[in-house]
Amino acid sequence: MRERRDSAPIWSSVLVAAAVLFSFALACGMPFAALGALAALTLPARDAFRLAGLGWIVNQAIGFGLLGYPLDVLTMAWGVALGMSAFAAVAAARWGMERGAHDLSRLVLAFGAGWFGQQATVFAASLMLGGTASAFAPGVVWFILWTNALAFGVLILLQSAGARFGVASAPLPYRAG
């Protein structure tokens, strides 16, 4: 069942709210890879990128508005880099999804590619913005991976519940046409 078009903005807001709550529960790191992969799997490209953008805007609003991130050039540049990483997660997840032979492989490949695309973008930004090597230590990378994997699982379950009640598309790979 496809998501009813009139419920799309509401449902997208529900998914972003869930991702934000999840990020607060796990050290305030927005699970951009998880959100990007879910968006790629359930929405047409344009809507998937919009959902990633909405997640990024909410993340930045919380950081600068509630958490008091400093309003300096470097912090804002990192905010832009995170936005780019959210979009990279969607693009990479769509690429991965297209390589899967069946629904389960599409789910796994979409998430794996989305996570890799998001992390590669953050890594590239760290080279330009002066990130530290400790941010990519194995323990940190593992934490980011399992946090996004857990968030992806929760978001898939939430999407499945939404599909069951007719307000969202099924969490299987989106197929144009």
Steps between C-alpha positions, in 0.01 A plus 500: 500500500638838406491786745206731450637822351315724749660319793857520364601822683352376827662160465837656412473711815430189706812331361717806562363531855581134562854549365547809719376317811726211416796732459437660841490154656841417355723800563319743272635370171231514233487162320525653153599171335196321644261777401656527154477126438137486612417799281670337199313175557155651534484820299566634152839673476371856537300416813787295644735797471233726651468267800878501547499880477221525755697277736806718456306825559347362819842378614653845442209677668548285809876546498505875454166578663485268801850370559679831450743401226736793444417730212845496345610422146650159580191374684275622220729337243464172688123550493514533121722191481244302700229614260711380210553170680123458542451546126794268428331234715188516283694493173719211611203308644314534170809370321527203741129424483518467122766230530299265718351187349211471748336709771727391785817568302357836394442592866851394601673659199302823535597534864865401447548730204315784675719466808816487290394805294415698811823410678715559190355849473573572867853366455558721195368799694734420788796517262393848388375631835772360721334206668688277739610144439327394823164572336570204269648264758357148467294534819340823381428365152352184652277709730374705205437185298302316766312816598389548141424128461283508811330819384444344157331200661277722713412720202420192287266376774338843525462513120347150505248611763415806292449278194277267700275794593502638146690824565837397358652290225636156581868498598602311192709653225332775309456417137429781256214441261 
